[in-house]
Coordinates of C-alpha atoms in Angstrom, one line a residue:
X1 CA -9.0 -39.5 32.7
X2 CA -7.2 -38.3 29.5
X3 CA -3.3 -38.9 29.6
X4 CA -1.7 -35.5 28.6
X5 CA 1.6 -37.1 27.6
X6 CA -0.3 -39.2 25.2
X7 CA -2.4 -36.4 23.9
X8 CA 0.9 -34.3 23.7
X9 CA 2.2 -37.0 21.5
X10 CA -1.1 -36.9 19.2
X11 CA -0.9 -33.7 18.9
X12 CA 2.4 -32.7 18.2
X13 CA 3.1 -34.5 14.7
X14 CA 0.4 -32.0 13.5
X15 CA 1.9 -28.5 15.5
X16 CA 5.3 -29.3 13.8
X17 CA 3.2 -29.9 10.3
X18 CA 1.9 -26.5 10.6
X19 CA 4.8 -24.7 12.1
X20 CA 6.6 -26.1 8.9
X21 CA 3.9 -24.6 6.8
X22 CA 4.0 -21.3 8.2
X23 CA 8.0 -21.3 8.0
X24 CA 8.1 -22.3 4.5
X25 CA 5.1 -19.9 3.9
X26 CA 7.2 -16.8 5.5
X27 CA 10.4 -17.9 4.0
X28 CA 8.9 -17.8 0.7
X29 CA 6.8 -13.9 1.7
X30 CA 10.7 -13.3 2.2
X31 CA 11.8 -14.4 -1.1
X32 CA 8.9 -12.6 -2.8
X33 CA 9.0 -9.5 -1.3
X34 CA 11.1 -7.8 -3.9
X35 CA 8.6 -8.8 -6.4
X36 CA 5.7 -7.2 -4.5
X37 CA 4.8 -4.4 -6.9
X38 CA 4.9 -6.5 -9.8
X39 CA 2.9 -9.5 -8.5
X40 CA 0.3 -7.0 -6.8
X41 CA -0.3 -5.5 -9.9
X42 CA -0.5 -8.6 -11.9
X43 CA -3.3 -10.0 -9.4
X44 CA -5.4 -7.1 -9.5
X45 CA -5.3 -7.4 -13.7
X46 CA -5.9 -11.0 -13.6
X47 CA -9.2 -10.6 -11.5
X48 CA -10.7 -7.8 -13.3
X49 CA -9.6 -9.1 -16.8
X50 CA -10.2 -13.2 -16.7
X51 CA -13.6 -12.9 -17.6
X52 CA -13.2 -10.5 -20.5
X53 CA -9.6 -11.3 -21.7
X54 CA -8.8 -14.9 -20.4
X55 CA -12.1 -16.9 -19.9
X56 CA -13.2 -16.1 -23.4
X57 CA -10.4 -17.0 -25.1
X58 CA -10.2 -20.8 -23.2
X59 CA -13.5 -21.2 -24.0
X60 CA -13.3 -20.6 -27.8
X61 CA -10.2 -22.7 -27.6
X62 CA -12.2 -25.8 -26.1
X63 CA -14.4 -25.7 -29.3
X64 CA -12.2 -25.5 -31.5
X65 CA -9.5 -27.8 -30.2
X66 CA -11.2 -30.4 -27.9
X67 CA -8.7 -32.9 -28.0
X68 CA -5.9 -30.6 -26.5
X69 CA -4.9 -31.1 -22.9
X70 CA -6.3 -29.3 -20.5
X71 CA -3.0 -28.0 -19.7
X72 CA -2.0 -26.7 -23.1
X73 CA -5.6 -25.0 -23.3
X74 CA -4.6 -23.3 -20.1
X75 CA -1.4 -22.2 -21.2
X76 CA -2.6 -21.3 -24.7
X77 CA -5.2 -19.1 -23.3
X78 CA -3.0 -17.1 -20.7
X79 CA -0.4 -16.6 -23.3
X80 CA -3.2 -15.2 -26.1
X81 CA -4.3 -13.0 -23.2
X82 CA -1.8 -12.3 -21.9
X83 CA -0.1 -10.8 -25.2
X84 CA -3.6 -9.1 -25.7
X85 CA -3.5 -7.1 -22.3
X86 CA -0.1 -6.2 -23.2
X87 CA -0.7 -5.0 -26.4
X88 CA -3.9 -3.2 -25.8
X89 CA -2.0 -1.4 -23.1
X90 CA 1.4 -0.6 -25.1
X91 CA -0.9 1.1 -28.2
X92 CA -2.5 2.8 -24.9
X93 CA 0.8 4.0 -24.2
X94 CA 2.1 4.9 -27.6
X95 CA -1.2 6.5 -29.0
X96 CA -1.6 9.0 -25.9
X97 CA 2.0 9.7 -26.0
X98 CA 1.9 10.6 -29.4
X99 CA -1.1 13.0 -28.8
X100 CA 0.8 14.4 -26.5
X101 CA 3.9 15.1 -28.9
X102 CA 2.0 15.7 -31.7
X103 CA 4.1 13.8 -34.1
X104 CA 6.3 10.6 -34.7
X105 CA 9.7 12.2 -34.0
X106 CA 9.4 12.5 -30.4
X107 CA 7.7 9.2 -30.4
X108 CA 10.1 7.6 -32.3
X109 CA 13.4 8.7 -30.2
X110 CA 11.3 7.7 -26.8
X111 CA 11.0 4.1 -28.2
X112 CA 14.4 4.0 -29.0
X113 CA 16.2 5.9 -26.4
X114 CA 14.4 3.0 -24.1
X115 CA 14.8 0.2 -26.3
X116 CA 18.8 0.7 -27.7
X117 CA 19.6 2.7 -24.6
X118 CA 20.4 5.5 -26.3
X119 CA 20.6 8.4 -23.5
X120 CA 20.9 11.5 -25.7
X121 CA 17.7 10.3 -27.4
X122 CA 15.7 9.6 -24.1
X123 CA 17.0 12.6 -22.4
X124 CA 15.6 14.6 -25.4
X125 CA 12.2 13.4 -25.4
X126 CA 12.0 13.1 -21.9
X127 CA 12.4 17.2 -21.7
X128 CA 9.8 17.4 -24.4
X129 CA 7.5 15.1 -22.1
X130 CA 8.2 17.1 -19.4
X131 CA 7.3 20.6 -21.2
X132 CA 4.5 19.7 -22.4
X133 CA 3.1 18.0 -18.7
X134 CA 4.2 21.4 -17.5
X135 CA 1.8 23.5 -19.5
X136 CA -0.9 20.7 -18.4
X137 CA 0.1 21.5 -14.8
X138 CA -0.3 25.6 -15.7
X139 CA -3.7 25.3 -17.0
X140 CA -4.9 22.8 -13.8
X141 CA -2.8 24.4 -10.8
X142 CA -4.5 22.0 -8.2
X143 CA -2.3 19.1 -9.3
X144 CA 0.3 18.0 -6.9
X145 CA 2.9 18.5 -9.4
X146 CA 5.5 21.0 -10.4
X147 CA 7.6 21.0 -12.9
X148 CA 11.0 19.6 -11.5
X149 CA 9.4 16.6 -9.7
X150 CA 7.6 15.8 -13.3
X151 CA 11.3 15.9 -14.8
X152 CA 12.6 13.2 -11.4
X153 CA 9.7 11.6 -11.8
X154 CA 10.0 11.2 -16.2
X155 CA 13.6 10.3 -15.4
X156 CA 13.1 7.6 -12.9
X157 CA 10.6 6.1 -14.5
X158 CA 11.9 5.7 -18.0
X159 CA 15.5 6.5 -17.4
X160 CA 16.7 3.3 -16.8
X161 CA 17.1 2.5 -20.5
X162 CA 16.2 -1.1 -22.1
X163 CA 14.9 -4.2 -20.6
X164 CA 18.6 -5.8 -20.3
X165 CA 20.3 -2.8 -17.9
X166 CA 17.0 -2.0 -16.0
X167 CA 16.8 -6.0 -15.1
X168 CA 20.1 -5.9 -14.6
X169 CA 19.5 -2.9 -12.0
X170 CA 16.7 -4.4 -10.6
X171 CA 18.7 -7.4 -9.7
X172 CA 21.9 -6.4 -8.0
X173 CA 20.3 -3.0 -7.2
X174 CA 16.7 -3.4 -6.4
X175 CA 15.9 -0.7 -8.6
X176 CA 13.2 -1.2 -11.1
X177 CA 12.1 0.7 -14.1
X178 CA 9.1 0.7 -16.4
X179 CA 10.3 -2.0 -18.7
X180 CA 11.9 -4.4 -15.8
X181 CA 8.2 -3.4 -14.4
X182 CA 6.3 -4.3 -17.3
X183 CA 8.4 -7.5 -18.0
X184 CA 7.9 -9.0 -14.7
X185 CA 4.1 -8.3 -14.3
X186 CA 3.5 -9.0 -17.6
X187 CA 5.1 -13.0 -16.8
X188 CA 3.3 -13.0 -13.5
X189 CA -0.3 -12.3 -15.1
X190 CA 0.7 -15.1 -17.8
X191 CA 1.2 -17.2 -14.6
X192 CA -1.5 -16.1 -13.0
X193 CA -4.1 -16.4 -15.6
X194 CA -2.8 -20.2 -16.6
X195 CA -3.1 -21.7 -12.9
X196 CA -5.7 -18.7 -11.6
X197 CA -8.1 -21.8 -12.4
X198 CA -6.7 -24.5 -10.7
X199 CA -5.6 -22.2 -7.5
X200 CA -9.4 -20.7 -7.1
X201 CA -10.5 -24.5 -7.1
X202 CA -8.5 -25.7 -4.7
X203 CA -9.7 -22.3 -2.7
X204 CA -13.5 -23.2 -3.6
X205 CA -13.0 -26.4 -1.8
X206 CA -11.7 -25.2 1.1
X207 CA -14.6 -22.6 1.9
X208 CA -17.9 -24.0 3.9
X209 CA -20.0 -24.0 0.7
X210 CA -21.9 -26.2 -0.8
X211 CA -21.5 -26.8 -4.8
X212 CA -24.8 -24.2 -5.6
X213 CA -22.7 -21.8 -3.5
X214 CA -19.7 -22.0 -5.2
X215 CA -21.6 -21.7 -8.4
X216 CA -23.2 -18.9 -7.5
X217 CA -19.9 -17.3 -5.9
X218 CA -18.5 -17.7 -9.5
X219 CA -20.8 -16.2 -11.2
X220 CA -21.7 -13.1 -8.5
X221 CA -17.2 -12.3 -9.1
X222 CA -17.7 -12.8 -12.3
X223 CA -20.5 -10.1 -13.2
X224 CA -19.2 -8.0 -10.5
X225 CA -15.7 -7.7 -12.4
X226 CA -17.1 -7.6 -16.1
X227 CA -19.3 -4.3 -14.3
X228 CA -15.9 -2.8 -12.8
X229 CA -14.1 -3.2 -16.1
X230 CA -16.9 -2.5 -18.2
X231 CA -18.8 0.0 -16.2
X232 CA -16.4 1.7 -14.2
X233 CA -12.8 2.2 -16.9
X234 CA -15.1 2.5 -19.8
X235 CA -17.5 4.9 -18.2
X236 CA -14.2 6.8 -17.2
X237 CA -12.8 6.8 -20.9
X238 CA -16.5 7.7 -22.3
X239 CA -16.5 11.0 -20.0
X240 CA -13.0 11.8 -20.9
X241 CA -13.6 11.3 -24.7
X242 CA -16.9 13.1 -24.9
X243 CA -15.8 16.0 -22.0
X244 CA -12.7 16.3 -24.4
X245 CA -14.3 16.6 -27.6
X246 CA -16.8 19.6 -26.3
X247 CA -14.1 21.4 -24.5
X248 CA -12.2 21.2 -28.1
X249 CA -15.3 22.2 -30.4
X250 CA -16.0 25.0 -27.9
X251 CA -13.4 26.4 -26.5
X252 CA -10.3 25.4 -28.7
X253 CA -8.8 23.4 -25.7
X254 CA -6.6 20.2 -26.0
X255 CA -8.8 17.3 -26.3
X256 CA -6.1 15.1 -24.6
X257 CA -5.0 16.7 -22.3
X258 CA -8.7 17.6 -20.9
X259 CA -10.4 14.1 -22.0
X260 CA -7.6 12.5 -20.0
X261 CA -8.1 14.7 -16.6
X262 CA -11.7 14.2 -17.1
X263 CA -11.4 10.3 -17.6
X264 CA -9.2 9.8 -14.3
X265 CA -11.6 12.3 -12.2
X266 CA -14.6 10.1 -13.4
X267 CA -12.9 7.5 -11.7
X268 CA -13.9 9.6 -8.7
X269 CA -17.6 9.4 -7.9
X270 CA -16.9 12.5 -5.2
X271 CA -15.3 14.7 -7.8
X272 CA -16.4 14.0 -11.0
X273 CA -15.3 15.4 -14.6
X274 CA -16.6 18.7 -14.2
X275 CA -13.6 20.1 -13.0
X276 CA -12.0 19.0 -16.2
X277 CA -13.6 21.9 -18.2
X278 CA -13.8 24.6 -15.3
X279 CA -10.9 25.9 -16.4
X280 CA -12.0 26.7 -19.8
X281 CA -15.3 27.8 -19.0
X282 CA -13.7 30.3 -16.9
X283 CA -11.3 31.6 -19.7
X284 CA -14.3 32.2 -21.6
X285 CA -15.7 33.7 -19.0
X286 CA -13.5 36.5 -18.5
X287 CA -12.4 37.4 -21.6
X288 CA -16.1 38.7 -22.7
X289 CA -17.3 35.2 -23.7
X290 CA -20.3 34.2 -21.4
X291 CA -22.7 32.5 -24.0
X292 CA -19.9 30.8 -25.1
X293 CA -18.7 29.6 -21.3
X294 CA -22.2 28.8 -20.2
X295 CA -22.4 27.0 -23.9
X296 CA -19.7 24.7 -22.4
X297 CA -21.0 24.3 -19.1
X298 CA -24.5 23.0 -20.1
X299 CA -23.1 20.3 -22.6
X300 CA -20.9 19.1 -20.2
X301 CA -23.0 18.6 -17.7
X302 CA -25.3 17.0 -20.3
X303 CA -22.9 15.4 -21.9
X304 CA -22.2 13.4 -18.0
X305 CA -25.7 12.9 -17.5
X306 CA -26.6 11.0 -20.0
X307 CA -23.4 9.1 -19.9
X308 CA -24.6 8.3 -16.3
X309 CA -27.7 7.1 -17.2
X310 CA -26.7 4.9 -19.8
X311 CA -23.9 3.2 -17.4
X312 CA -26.0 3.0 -14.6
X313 CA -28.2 0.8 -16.7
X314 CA -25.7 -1.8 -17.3
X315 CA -24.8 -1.8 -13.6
X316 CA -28.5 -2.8 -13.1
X317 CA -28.1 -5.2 -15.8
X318 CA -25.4 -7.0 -14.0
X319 CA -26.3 -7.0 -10.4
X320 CA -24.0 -4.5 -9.1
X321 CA -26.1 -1.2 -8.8
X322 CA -25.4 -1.8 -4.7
X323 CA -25.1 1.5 -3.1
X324 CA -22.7 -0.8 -0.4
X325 CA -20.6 -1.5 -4.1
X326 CA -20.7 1.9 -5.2
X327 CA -19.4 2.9 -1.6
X328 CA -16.5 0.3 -1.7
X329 CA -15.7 0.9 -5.3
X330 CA -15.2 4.6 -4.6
X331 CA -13.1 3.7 -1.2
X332 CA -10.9 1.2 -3.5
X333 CA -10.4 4.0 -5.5
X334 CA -9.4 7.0 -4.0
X335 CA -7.5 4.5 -1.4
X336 CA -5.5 2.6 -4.3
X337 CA -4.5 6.1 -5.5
X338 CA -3.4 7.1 -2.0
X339 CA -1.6 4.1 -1.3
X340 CA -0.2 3.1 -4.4
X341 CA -0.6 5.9 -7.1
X342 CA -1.3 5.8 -10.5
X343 CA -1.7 1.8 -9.8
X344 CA -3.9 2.1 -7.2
X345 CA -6.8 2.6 -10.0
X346 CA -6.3 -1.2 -10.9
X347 CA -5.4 -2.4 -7.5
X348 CA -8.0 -0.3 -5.6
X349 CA -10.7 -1.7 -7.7
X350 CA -9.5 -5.6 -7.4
X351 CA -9.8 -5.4 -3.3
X352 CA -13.1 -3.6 -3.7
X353 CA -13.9 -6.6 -6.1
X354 CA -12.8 -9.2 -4.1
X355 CA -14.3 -7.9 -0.8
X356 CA -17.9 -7.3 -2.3
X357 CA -17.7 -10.5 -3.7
X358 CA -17.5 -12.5 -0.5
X359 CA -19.0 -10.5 2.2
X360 CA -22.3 -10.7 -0.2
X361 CA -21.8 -14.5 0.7
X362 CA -21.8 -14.3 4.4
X363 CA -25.3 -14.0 5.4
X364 CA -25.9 -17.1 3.5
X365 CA -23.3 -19.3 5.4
X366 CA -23.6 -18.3 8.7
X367 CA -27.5 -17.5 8.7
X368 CA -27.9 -13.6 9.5
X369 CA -31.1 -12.5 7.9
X370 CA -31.9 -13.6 3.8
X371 CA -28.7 -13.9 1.6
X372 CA -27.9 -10.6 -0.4
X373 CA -29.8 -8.4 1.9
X374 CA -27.7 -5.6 3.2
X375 CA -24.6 -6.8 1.7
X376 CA -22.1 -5.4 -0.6
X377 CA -22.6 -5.3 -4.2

C-alpha cells in the first residue's frame, strides 16, 4: 500500500518547481504588459517576414563567411533585416505621403516637425494631412471617419514630436507615439529574428514529433508565410496599383488615393476592390458619360480577374490553395482589423499563419484519418 506522506514528499519538490515557473512566468506577463503592442506587432513581422527577409540573408552570410560564429551570423542577419524591414517600410511611409502632398514641402516640415520637435511645423502639415484625408473621406462616405476624429487621430499619432520626448512620454506616462512605436518594435523584431531560431528549436523539441515531422512542420510554415506575404500583400498592392492606374486614365481620379482603398479592400476576400472605383463609375454615370463609366467597369473587373488568376497560381504552387486557409486568412483579417486596426492586417494574418500551420499537423500525431486531409491550409 502506497504511503501518501512519502508520495507527498516526492511530489512536492516538483509542485513548488512549477508554481515557481508559473510566478516568474506571470511576473514577467506583468512586466511586459506595457510593451504589448509593440512585441505583438513585432511577432507577427517576424513570422511572415523570416523566410523572405531574415532566412535569406543568414544563409548568404554562411557562404560567404563560414568561419563566423554562429552567434555573430545570427546577429548579423537580424540586424541586415531588420534595417531592411525598416527601411522598406519608412520609403513606404514617405513615398505615399508625398503622393498625398504632392510635393516636398509638406513632406519636408512632417519629417522635421517629428524629428527636431518643431510644433508649428507638425501642426502645419498635420492640417494639410488632414484636408486632404477629408476630401478622401467625401468621395468614399462609407468610411468610419469624419473629419475631426482624422485631425485627433493625425494629432495623437504623430503629435508627440521626436523619438527622445515620445520615449520619454511613454515611460513616465504610458503614452506612446509612432516613433516610440516604431523604435521599440523595430528592437523587438531585431530580437526576435536573432534568437526566433534558437526559441523555435527548443519549441520543436518539445512537441510529440518525430525529426521528419518537424521537418516537414518547417517547411509547411515556411511556404505557408512566403504565400501570405507574397500572395496575399502583393496581390493587395497589385489590385491597388492596377485599379488605380485605370480609374486615373479613365476617369481622371487620384491614383493614390483609389489604388490605396482598392489595395486594403483586396485584403478582403468578401468585399473586394470593386468598390474602389464605384464611386467614379457613378460620376460618369450621371453626368451623361455611360460608355465611359461602363469603360471603367469592364477593365476593372478585368483588370481583378486576371490578377486573381495569376495569384491563385502561386497559391497552388505553394501548397496553400486550402479553401480551410483561404477561410482562416480572411477571418485573421477582418478580425485583426476589428481588434487591433490598421495593425490587425499584419497581426491577423500571423495567427491565421500559425494556426493553419499546426492544426494541418494534427491528424498526423494523433491518427484521425490521413495527414493533410481536411485540414487547414
Amino acid at each position: 500500500m502506497d504511503d501518501p506522506a512519502e508520495r507527498l514528499r516526492s511530489w512536492l519538490p516538483h509542485v513548488l518547481l512549477l508554481l515557481l515557473v508559473a510566478a516568474a512566468v506571470g511576473l514577467l506577463a506583468v512586466v511586459v504588459w506595457p510593451l504589448k503592442d509593440a512585441l505583438l506587432l513585432a511577432g507577427s513581422i517576424a513570422l511572415l517576414t523570416y523566410p523572405i527577409a531574415f532566412l535569406p540573408v543568414l544563409v548568404r552570410l554562411e557562404r560567404v563567411a563560414p568561419h563566423w560564429p554562429a552567434e555573430q551570423l545570427r546577429f548579423t542577419a537580424a540586424a541586415i533585416a531588420t534595417v531592411a524591414i525598416g527601411a522598406a517600410a519608412a520609403l513606404l511611409v514617405v513615398g505615399g505621403l508625398w503622393l498625398v502632398f504632392g510635393s516636398f514641402d509638406r513632406l519636408t516640415d512632417l519629417i522635421g516637425g517629428l524629428l527636431f520637435n518643431d510644433a508649428v511645423r507638425l501642426d502645419r502639415t498635420l492640417d494639410a494631412l488632414a484636408y486632404k484625408l477629408g476630401q478622401l473621406v467625401e468621395l468614399y462616405p462609407q468610411l468610419p471617419w469624419d473629419a475631426n476624429a482624422i485631425k485627433a487621430g493625425l494629432r495623437e499619432l504623430f503629435g508627440r514630436g521626436n523619438l527622445g520626448p515620445d520615449m520619454l512620454g511613454f515611460l513616465f506616462r504610458g503614452t506612446v507615439g509612432l516613433m516610440a512605436m516604431t523604435a521599440l518594435t523595430l528592437i523587438a523584431l531585431f530580437y526576435l529574428y536573432a534568437q526566433g531560431t534558437q526559441l523555435a528549436g527548443m519549441l520543436m523539441r518539445w512537441l510529440p514529433l518525430s525529426e521528419d515531422r518537424r521537418s516537414d512542420l518547417a517547411q509547411r510554415f515556411h511556404a505557408l508565410a512566403t504565400y501570405v506575404v507574397a500572395g496575399v500583400v502583393a496581390r493587395a498592392a497589385v489590385h491597388g496599383a492596377v485599379c488605380g492606374l485605370i480609374a486615373w486614365a479613365l476617369a481622371g481620379a487620384n491614383p493614390l488615393a483609389t489604388g490605396a482603398i482598392a489595395g486594403f479592400l483586396a485584403l478582403l476576400p468578401v468585399v473586394g476592390p470593386a468598390i474602389a472605383w464605384v464611386p467614379y463609375a457613378t460620376v460618369l454615370w450621371s453626368t451623361g458619360r455611360e460608355l465611359q463609366g461602363a469603360l471603367l467597369a469592364v477593365a476593372c473587373i478585368s483588370a481583378a480577374w486576371v490578377v486573381e488568376l495569376c495569384f491563385r497560381r502561386l497559391a497552388q504552387r505553394l501548397g496553400a490553395d486550402s479553401l480551410w486557409f483561404a477561410f482562416m486568412l480572411f477571418c485573421g483579417l477582418v478580425g485583426g482589423i476589428a481588434s487591433f486596426g490598421l495593425r490587425g492586417v499584419i497581426i491577423g494574418p500571423a495567427a491565421a499563419l500559425t494556426a493553419a500551420a499546426l492544426f494541418g499537423f494534427l491528424p498526423a500525431v494523433y491518427g484521425v484519418g490521413r495527414e493533410g486531409r481536411d485540414a487547414p491550409g
